[in-house]
Short mmCIF file of C-alpha atoms and ligand atoms in Angstrom, two decimals:
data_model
loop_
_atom_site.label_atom_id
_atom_site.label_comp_id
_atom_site.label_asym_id
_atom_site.label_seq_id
_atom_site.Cartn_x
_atom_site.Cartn_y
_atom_site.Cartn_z
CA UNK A 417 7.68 -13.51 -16.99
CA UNK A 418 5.26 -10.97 -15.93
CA UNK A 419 6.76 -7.70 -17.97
CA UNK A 420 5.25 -4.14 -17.82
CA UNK A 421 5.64 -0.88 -19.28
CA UNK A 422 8.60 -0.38 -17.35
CA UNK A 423 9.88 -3.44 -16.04
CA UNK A 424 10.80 -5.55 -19.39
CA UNK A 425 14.17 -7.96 -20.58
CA UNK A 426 15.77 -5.65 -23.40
CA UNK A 427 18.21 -8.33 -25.60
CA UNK A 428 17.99 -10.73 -22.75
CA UNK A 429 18.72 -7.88 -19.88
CA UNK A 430 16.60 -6.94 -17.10
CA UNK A 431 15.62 -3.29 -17.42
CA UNK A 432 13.97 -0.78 -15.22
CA UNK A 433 13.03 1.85 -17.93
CA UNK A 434 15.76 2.84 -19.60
CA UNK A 435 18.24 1.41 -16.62
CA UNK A 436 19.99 -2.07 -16.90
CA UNK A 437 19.53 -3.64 -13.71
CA UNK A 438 23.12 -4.78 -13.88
CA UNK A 439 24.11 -1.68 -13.91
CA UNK A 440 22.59 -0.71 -10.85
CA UNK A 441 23.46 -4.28 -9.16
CA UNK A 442 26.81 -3.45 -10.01
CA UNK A 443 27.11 -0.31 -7.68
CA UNK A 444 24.80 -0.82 -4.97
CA UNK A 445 25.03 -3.50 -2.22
CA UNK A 446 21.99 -6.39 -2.69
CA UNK A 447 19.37 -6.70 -1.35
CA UNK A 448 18.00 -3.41 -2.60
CA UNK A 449 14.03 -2.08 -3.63
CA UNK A 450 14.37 -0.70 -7.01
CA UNK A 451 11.17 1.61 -7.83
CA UNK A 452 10.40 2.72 -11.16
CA UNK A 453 8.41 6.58 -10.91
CA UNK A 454 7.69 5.92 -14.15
CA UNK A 455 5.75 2.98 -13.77
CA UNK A 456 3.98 4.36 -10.89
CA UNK A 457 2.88 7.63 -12.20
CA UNK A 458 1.43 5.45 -15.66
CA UNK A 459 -0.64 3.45 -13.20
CA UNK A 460 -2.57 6.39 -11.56
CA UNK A 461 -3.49 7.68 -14.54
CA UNK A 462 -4.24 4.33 -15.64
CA UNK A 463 -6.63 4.19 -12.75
CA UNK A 464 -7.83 7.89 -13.73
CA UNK A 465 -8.72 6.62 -17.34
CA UNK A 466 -10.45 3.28 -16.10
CA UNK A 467 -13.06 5.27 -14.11
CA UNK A 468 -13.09 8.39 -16.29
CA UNK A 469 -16.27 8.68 -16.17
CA UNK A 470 -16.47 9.33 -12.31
CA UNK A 471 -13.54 11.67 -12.14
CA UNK A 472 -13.00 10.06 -8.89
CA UNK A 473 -10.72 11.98 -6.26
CA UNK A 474 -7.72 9.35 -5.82
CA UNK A 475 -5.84 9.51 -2.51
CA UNK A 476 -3.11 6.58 -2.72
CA UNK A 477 -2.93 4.51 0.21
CA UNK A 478 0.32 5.83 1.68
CA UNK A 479 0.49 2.21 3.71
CA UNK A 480 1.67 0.01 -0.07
CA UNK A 481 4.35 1.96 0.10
CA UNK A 482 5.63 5.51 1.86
CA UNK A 483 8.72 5.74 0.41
CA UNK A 484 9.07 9.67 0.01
CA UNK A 485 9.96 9.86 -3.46
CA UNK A 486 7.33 8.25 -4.45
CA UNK A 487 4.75 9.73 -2.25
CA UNK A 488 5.68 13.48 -3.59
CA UNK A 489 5.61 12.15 -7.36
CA UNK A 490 2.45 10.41 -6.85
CA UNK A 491 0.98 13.84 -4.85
CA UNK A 492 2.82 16.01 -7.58
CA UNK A 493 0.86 14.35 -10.15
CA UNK A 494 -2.71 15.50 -8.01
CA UNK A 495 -3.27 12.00 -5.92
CA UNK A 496 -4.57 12.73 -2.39
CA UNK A 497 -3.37 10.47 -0.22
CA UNK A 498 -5.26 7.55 2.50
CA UNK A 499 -3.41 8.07 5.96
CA UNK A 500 -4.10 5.01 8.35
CA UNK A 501 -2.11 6.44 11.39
CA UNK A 502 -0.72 10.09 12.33
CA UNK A 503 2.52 8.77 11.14
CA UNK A 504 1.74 8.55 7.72
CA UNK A 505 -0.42 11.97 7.75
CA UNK A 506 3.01 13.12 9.06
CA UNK A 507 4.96 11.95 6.41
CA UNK A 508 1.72 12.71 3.64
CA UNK A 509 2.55 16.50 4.92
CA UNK A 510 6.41 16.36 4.97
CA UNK A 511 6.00 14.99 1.14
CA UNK A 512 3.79 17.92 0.02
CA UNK A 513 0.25 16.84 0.70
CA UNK A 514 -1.91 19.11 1.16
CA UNK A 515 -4.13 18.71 4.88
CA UNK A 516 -8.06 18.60 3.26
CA UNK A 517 -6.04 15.76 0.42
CA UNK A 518 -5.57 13.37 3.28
CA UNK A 519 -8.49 11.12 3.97
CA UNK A 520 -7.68 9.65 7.45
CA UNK A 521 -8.57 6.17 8.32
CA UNK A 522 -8.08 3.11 10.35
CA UNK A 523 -9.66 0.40 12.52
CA UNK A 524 -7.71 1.89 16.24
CA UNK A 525 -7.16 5.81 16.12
CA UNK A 526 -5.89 7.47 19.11
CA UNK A 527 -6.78 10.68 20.82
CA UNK A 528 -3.52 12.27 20.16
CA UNK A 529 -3.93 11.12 16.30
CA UNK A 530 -7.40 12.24 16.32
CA UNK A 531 -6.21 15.99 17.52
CA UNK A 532 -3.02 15.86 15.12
CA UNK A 533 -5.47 15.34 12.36
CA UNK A 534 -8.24 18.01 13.42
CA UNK A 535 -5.03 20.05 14.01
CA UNK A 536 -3.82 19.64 10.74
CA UNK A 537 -7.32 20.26 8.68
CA UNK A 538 -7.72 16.45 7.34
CA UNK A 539 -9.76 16.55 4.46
CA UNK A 540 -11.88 13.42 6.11
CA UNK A 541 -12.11 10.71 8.97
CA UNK A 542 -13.59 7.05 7.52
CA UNK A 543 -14.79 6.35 11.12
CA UNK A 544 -14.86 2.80 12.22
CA UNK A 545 -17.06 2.60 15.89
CA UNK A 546 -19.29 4.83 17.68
CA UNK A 547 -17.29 5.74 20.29
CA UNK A 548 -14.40 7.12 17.86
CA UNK A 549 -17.77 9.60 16.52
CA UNK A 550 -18.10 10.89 19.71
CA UNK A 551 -14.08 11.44 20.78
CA UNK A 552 -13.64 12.98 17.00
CA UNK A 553 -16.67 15.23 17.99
CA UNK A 554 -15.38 16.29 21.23
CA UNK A 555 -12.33 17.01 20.16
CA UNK A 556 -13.37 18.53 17.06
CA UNK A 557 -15.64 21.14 19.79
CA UNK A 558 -12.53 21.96 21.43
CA UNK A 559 -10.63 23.22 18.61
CA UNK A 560 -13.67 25.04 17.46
CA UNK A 561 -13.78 22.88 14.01
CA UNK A 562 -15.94 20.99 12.48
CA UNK A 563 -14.86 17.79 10.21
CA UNK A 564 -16.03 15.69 7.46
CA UNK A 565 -17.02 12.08 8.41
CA UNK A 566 -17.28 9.03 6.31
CA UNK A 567 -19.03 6.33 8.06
CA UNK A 568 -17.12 2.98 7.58
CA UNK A 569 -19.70 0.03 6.79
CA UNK A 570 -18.67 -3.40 6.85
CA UNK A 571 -20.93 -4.94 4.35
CA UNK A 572 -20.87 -8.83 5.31
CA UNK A 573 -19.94 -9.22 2.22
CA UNK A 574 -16.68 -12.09 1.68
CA UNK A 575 -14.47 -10.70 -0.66
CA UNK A 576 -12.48 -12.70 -3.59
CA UNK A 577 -8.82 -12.71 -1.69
CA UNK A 578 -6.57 -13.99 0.68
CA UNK A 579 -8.10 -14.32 3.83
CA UNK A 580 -5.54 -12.00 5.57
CA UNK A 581 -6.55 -9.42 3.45
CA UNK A 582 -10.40 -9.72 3.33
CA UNK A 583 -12.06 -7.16 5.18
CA UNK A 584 -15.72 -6.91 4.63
CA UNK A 585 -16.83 -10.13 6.20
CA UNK A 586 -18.95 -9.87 9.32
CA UNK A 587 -16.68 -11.28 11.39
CA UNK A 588 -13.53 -8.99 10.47
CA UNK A 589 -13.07 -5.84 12.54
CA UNK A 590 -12.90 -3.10 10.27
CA UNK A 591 -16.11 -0.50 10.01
CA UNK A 592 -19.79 -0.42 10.95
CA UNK A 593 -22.57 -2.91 10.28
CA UNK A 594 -25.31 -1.85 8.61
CA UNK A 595 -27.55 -1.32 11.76
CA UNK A 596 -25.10 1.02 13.53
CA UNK A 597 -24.17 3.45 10.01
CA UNK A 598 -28.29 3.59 9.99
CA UNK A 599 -28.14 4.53 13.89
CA UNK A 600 -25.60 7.33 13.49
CA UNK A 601 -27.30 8.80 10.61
CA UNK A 602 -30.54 9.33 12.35
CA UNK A 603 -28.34 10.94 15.37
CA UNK A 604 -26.43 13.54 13.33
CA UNK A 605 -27.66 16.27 15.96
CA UNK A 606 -25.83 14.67 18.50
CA UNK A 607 -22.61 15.21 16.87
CA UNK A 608 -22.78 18.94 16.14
CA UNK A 609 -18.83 19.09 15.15
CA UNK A 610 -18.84 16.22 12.63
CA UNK A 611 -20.54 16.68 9.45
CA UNK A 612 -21.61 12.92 8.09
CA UNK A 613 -21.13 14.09 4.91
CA UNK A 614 -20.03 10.57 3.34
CA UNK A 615 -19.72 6.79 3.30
CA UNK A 616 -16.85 4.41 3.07
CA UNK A 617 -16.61 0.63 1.69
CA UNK A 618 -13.38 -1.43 1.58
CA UNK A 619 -14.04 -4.90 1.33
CA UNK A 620 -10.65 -6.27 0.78
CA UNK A 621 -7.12 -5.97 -0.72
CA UNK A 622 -6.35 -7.75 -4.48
CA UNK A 623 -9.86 -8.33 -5.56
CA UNK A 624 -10.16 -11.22 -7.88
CA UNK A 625 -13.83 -10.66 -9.03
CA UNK A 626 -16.21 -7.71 -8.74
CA UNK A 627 -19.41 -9.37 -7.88
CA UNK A 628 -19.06 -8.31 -4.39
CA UNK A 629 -17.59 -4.79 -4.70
CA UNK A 630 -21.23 -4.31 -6.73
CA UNK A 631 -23.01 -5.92 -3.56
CA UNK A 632 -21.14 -3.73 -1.21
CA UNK A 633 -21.49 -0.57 -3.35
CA UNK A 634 -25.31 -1.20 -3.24
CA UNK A 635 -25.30 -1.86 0.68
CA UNK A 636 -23.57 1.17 1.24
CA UNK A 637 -25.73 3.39 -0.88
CA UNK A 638 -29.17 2.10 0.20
CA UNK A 639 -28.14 3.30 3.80
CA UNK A 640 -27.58 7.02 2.58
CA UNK A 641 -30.52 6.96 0.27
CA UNK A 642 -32.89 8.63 2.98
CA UNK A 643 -30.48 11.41 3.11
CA UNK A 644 -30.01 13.05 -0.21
CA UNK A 645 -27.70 15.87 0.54
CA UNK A 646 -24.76 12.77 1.38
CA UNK A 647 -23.41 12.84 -2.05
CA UNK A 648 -19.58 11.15 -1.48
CA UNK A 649 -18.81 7.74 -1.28
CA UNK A 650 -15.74 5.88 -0.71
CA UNK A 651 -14.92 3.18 -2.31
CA UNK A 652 -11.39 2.16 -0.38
CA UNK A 653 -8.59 0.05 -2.38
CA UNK A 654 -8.64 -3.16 -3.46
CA UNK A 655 -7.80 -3.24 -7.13
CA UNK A 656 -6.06 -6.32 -8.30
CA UNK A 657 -2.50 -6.87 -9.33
CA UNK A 658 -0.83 -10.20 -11.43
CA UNK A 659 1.51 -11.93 -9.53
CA UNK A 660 1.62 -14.70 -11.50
CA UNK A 661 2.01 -14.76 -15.40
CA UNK A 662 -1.30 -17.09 -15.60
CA UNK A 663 -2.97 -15.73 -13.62
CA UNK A 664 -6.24 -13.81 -14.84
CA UNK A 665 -7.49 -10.83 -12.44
CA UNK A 666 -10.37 -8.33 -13.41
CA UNK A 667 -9.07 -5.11 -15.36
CA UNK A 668 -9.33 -1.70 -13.58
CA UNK A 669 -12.04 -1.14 -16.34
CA UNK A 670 -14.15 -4.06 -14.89
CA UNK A 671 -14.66 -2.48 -11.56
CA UNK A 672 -14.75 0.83 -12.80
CA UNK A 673 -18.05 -0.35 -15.27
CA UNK A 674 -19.34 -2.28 -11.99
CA UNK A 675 -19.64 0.86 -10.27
CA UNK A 676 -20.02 3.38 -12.66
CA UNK A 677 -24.02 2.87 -13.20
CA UNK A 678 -24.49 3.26 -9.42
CA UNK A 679 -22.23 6.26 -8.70
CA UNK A 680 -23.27 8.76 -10.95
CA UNK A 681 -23.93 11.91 -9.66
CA UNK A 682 -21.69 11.23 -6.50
CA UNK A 683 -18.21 12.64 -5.82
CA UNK A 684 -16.57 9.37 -5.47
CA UNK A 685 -12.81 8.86 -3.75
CA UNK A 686 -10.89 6.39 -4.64
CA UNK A 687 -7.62 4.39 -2.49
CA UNK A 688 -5.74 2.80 -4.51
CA UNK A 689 -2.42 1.58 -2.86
CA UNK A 690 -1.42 -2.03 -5.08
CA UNK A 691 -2.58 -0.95 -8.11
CA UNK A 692 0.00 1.91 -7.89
CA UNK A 693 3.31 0.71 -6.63
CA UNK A 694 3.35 -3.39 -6.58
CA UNK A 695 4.39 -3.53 -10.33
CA UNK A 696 6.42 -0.57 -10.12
CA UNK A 697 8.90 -2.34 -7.82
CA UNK A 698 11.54 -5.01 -7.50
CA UNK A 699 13.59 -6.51 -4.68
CA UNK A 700 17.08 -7.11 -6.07
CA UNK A 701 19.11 -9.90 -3.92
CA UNK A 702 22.02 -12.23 -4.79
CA UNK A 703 22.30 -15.72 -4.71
CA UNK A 704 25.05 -16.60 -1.23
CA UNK A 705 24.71 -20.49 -1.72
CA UNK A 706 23.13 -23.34 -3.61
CA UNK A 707 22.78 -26.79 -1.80
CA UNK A 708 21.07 -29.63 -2.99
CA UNK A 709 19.26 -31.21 0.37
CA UNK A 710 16.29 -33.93 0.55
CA UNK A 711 15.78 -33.88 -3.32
CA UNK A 712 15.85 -30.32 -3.59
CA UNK A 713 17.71 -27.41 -5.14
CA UNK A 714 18.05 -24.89 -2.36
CA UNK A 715 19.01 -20.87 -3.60
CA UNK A 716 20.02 -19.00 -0.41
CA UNK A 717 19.74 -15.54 -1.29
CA UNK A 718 20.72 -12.48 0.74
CA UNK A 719 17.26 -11.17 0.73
CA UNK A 720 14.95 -12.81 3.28
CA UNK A 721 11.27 -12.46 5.01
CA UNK A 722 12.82 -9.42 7.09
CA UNK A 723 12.58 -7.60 3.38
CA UNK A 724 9.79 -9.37 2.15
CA UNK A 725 7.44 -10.92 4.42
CA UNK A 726 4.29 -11.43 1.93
CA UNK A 727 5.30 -15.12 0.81
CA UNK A 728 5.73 -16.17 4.56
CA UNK A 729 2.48 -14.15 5.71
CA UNK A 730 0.20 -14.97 3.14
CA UNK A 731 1.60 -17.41 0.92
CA UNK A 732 2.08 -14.70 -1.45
CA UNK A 733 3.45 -15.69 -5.09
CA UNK A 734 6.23 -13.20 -6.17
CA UNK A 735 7.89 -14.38 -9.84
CA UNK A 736 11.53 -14.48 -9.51
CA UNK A 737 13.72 -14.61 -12.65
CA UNK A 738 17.09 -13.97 -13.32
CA UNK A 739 18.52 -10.60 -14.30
CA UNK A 740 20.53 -11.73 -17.00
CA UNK A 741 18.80 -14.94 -17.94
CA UNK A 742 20.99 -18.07 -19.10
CA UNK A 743 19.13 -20.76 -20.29
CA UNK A 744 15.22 -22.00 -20.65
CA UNK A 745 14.63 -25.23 -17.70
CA UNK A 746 11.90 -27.14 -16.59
CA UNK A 747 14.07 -27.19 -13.29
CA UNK A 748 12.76 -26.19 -10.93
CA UNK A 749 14.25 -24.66 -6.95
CA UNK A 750 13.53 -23.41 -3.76
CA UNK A 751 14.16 -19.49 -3.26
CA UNK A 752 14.94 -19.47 0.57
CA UNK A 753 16.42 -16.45 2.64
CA UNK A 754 19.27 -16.69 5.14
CA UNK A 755 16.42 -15.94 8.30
CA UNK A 756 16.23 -18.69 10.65
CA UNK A 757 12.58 -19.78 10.26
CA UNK A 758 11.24 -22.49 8.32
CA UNK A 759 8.62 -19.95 6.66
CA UNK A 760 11.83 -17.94 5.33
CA UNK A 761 10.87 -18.98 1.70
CA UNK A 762 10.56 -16.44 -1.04
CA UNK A 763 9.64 -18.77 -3.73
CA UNK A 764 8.79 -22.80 -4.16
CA UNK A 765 8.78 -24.76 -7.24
CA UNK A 766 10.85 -21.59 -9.54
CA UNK A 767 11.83 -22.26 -12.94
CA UNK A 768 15.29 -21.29 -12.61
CA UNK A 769 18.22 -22.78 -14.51
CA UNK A 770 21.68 -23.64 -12.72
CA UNK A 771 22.66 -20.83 -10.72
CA UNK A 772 25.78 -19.83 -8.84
CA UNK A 773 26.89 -17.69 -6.33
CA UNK A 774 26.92 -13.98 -6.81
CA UNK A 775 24.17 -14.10 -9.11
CA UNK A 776 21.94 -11.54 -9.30
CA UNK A 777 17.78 -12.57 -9.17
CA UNK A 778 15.28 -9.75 -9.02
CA UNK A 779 11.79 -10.21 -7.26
CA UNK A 780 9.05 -9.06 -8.94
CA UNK A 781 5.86 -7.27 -8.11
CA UNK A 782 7.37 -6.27 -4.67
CA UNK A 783 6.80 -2.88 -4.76
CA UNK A 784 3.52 -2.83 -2.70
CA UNK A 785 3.42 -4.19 1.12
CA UNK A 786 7.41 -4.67 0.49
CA UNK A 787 9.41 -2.49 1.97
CA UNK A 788 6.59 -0.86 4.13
CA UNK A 789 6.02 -4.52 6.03
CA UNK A 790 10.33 -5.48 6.54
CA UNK A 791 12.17 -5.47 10.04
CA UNK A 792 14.73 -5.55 11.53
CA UNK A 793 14.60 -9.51 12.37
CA UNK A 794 17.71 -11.05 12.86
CA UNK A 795 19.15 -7.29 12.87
CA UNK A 796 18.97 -7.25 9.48
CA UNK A 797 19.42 -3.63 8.13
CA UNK A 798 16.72 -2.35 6.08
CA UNK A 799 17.45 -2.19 2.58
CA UNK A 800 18.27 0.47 0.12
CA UNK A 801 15.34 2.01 -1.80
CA UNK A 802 16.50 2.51 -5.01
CA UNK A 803 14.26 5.19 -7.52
CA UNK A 804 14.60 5.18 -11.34
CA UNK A 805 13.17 8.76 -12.15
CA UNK A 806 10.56 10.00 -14.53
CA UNK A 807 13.15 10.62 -17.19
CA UNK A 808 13.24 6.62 -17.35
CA UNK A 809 17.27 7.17 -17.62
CA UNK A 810 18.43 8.45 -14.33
CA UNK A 811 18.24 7.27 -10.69
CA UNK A 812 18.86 7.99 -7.11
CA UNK A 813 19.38 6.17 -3.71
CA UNK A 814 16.17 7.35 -1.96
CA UNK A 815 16.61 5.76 1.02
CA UNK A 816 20.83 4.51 2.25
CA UNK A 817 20.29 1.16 3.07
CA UNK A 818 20.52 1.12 7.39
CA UNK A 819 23.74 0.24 9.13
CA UNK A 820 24.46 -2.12 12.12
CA UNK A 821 24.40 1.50 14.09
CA UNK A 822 21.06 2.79 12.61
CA UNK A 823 19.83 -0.41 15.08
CA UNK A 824 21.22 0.43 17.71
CA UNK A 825 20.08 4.15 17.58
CA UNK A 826 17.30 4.20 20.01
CA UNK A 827 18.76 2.10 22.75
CA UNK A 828 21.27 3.39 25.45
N1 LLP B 1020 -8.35 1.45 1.87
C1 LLP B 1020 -8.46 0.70 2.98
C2 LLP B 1020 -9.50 1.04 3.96
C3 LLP B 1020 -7.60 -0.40 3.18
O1 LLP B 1020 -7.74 -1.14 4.27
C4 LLP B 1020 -6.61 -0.69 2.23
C5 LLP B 1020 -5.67 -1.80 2.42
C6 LLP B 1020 -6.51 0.15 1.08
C7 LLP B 1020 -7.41 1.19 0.94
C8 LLP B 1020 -5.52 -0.09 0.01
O2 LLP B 1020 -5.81 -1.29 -0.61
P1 LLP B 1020 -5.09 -1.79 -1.96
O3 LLP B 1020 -5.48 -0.84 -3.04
O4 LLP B 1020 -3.65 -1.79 -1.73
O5 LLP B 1020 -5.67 -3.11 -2.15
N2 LLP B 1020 -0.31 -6.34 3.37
C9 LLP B 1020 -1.30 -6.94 2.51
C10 LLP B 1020 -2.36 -5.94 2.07
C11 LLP B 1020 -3.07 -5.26 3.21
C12 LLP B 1020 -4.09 -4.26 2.74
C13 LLP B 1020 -4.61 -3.45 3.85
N3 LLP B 1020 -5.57 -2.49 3.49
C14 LLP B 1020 -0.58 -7.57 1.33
O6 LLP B 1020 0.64 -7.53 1.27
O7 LLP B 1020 -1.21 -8.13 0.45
#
């Protein structure tokens, strides 16, 4: 099993921190998101020690996860934050952000987010298209401000990930190509209200190599070269995460010794959202039924793609174990949900032993793109969001799971 800092078997018990699971399981209905603060708040500074030498402005990617307990720990402990819609600056401000801490970016901004942000005093736009330049100058010139611009390049560069998640080719639709960042550069007079004061490279989510972060980092900073006083660069999310207990993915200090040699003497911002929360979260469920069908060992748990959609949308690997394990098998069973669609499958081929009804199976690495990414489908009710606090020992119900009535709330 994938263990961490936090999330670890103690004499053959499932602990988050200090916490036996069980003893959580016990009180709260399943499926819940259990969240350990802990575990979160040791990964940004893990982060802040890999790239040391950069002293890189970090502004978590609110989108991995905005659960609000975590977003004021992770801002109490000095993260910015990396809105992608004026919902999430909203909720970046309710949690204690401050305004010029928010970075605010995204493929399809609209007016009225454009003037929320200007409103508020964002600390930057990563713009995405010529046309959004000239609305965020505009509006900019009607509030009498001026803002901070990162241009957005898309590199051409294919990143080392899922193919969902890879953002950088040419054909994606995220940023600028090279040709268009050059054009706006040259036309900064025409945009007297935005200052392009930066540039901004994301070229996917989970990196499994840093060959072409270097090759996008280099794009990127050939552009601003002609223009010496642009001294920030962005260098988006991306950092990798183990799913799987084989599984070998670059260390933080990989990509942070990639990129050191070519930063220095930039202020550099970093947007971590993975790296922070997936490990610092599980999805508890229970086991409702176990059928044996066409040569296979179906578990149908209460949790389902509604709460976790990553294995059905990207054939994402989540390890599943038990919380109080039994016995060592070479058995192995399906992990299905109670959804009706075929793609409701939150595990194939899991070593589990014999399992029964009522037991208790916890999800692991689901604390990034979990709970942000659920529905209502089916009319499920959201789950619980369960937080074990810094103290490692005590924990609160940050979020009630929803009720039939919470889905009925906004219809007559
Ligand atoms: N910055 C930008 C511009 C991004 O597009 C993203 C993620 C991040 C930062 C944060 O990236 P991270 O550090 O988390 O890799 N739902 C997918 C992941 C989508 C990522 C979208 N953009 C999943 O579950 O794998």
């Amino acid at each position: 099993m994938i263990e961490n800092s936090s999330i670890t078997y103690r004499a053959n018990i499932l602990y988050i921190d200090d916490v036996p699971l069980p003893d959580i399981a016990a009180q709260q209905e399943t499926p819940f998101y259990i969240y350990s603060l802990r575990r979160a708040l040791d990964n940004l500074q893990r982060i802040r020690t890999a790239f040391a030498e950069l002293k890189p402005h970090i502004h978590y990617s609110a989108k991995a996860n905005a659960n609000m307990a975590l977003l004021r720990a992770l801002i109490g402990a000095g993260a910015g934050i990396d809105a992608v819609s004026a919902g999430e600056i909203h909720r970046a401000l309710k949690a204690g952000a401050a305004p010029e801490d928010i970075v605010f970016a995204g493929v399809g901004k609209t007016k009225a987010e454009i003037r929320y942000a200007l409103e508020q005093g964002v600390g930057w736009f990563n713009v995405e298209n010529v046309r959004e330049c000239s609305i965020i100058d505009a509006e900019a010139a009607r509030l009498r401000k001026r803002t901070r611009v990162a241009l957005r390049l898309n590199p051409d560069i294919a990143a080392d990930t899922h193919r969902h998640i890879a953002t950088g080719h040419g054909k994606a639709k995220f940023g600028l190509t090279a040709e268009q960042v050059a054009e706006l550069l040259k036309q900064q007079a025409n945009f007297p209200s935005v200052d392009f004061a930066g540039i901004h490279v994301h070229i996917g989510s989970n990196l499994h190599s840093t060959d072409a972060t270097h090759a996008a980092l280099e794009k990127a900073l050939e552009l601003i070269a002609p223009y010496p006083h642009i001294r920030t660069v962005n260098i988006g999310g991306g950092l990798p995460v183990t799913y799987r207990a084989d599984e070998q993915v670059p260390p933080f200090e990989s990509f942070a010794e990639t990129m050191t040699p070519l930063l220095k003497g930039y202020e550099v911002l970093l947007e971590p959202g993975r790296a922070i929360v997936a490990d610092a979260g599980v999805l508890v469920t229970s086991v409702l039924y176990v059928k044996q069908q066409a040569g296979q060992r179906f578990v149908i748990c209460d949790a389902s793609m509604s709460e976790l959609i990553r294995p059905a949308l990207y054939d994402a690997h989540h390890e599943i174990v038990q919380m109080l394990p039994t016995v060592a098998t070479d058995e192995t069973v399906i992990v299905v949900g109670p959804v009706c669609e075929t793609t409701d499958v939150l595990g194939q081929n899991v070593p589990l032993p014999p399992v029964k009804e009522g037991d208790v199976l916890a999800i692991l690495t689901a604390g990034a793109y979990g709970m942000v990414m659920s529905s209502n489908y089916n009319q499920r009710p959201r789950p619980a969001e369960i937080v074990v606090n810094e103290d490692g020992k005590t924990w609160h119900v940050a979020r009630r799971r929803e009720t039939w009535d919470d889905m009925l709330r906004f219809e007559e």
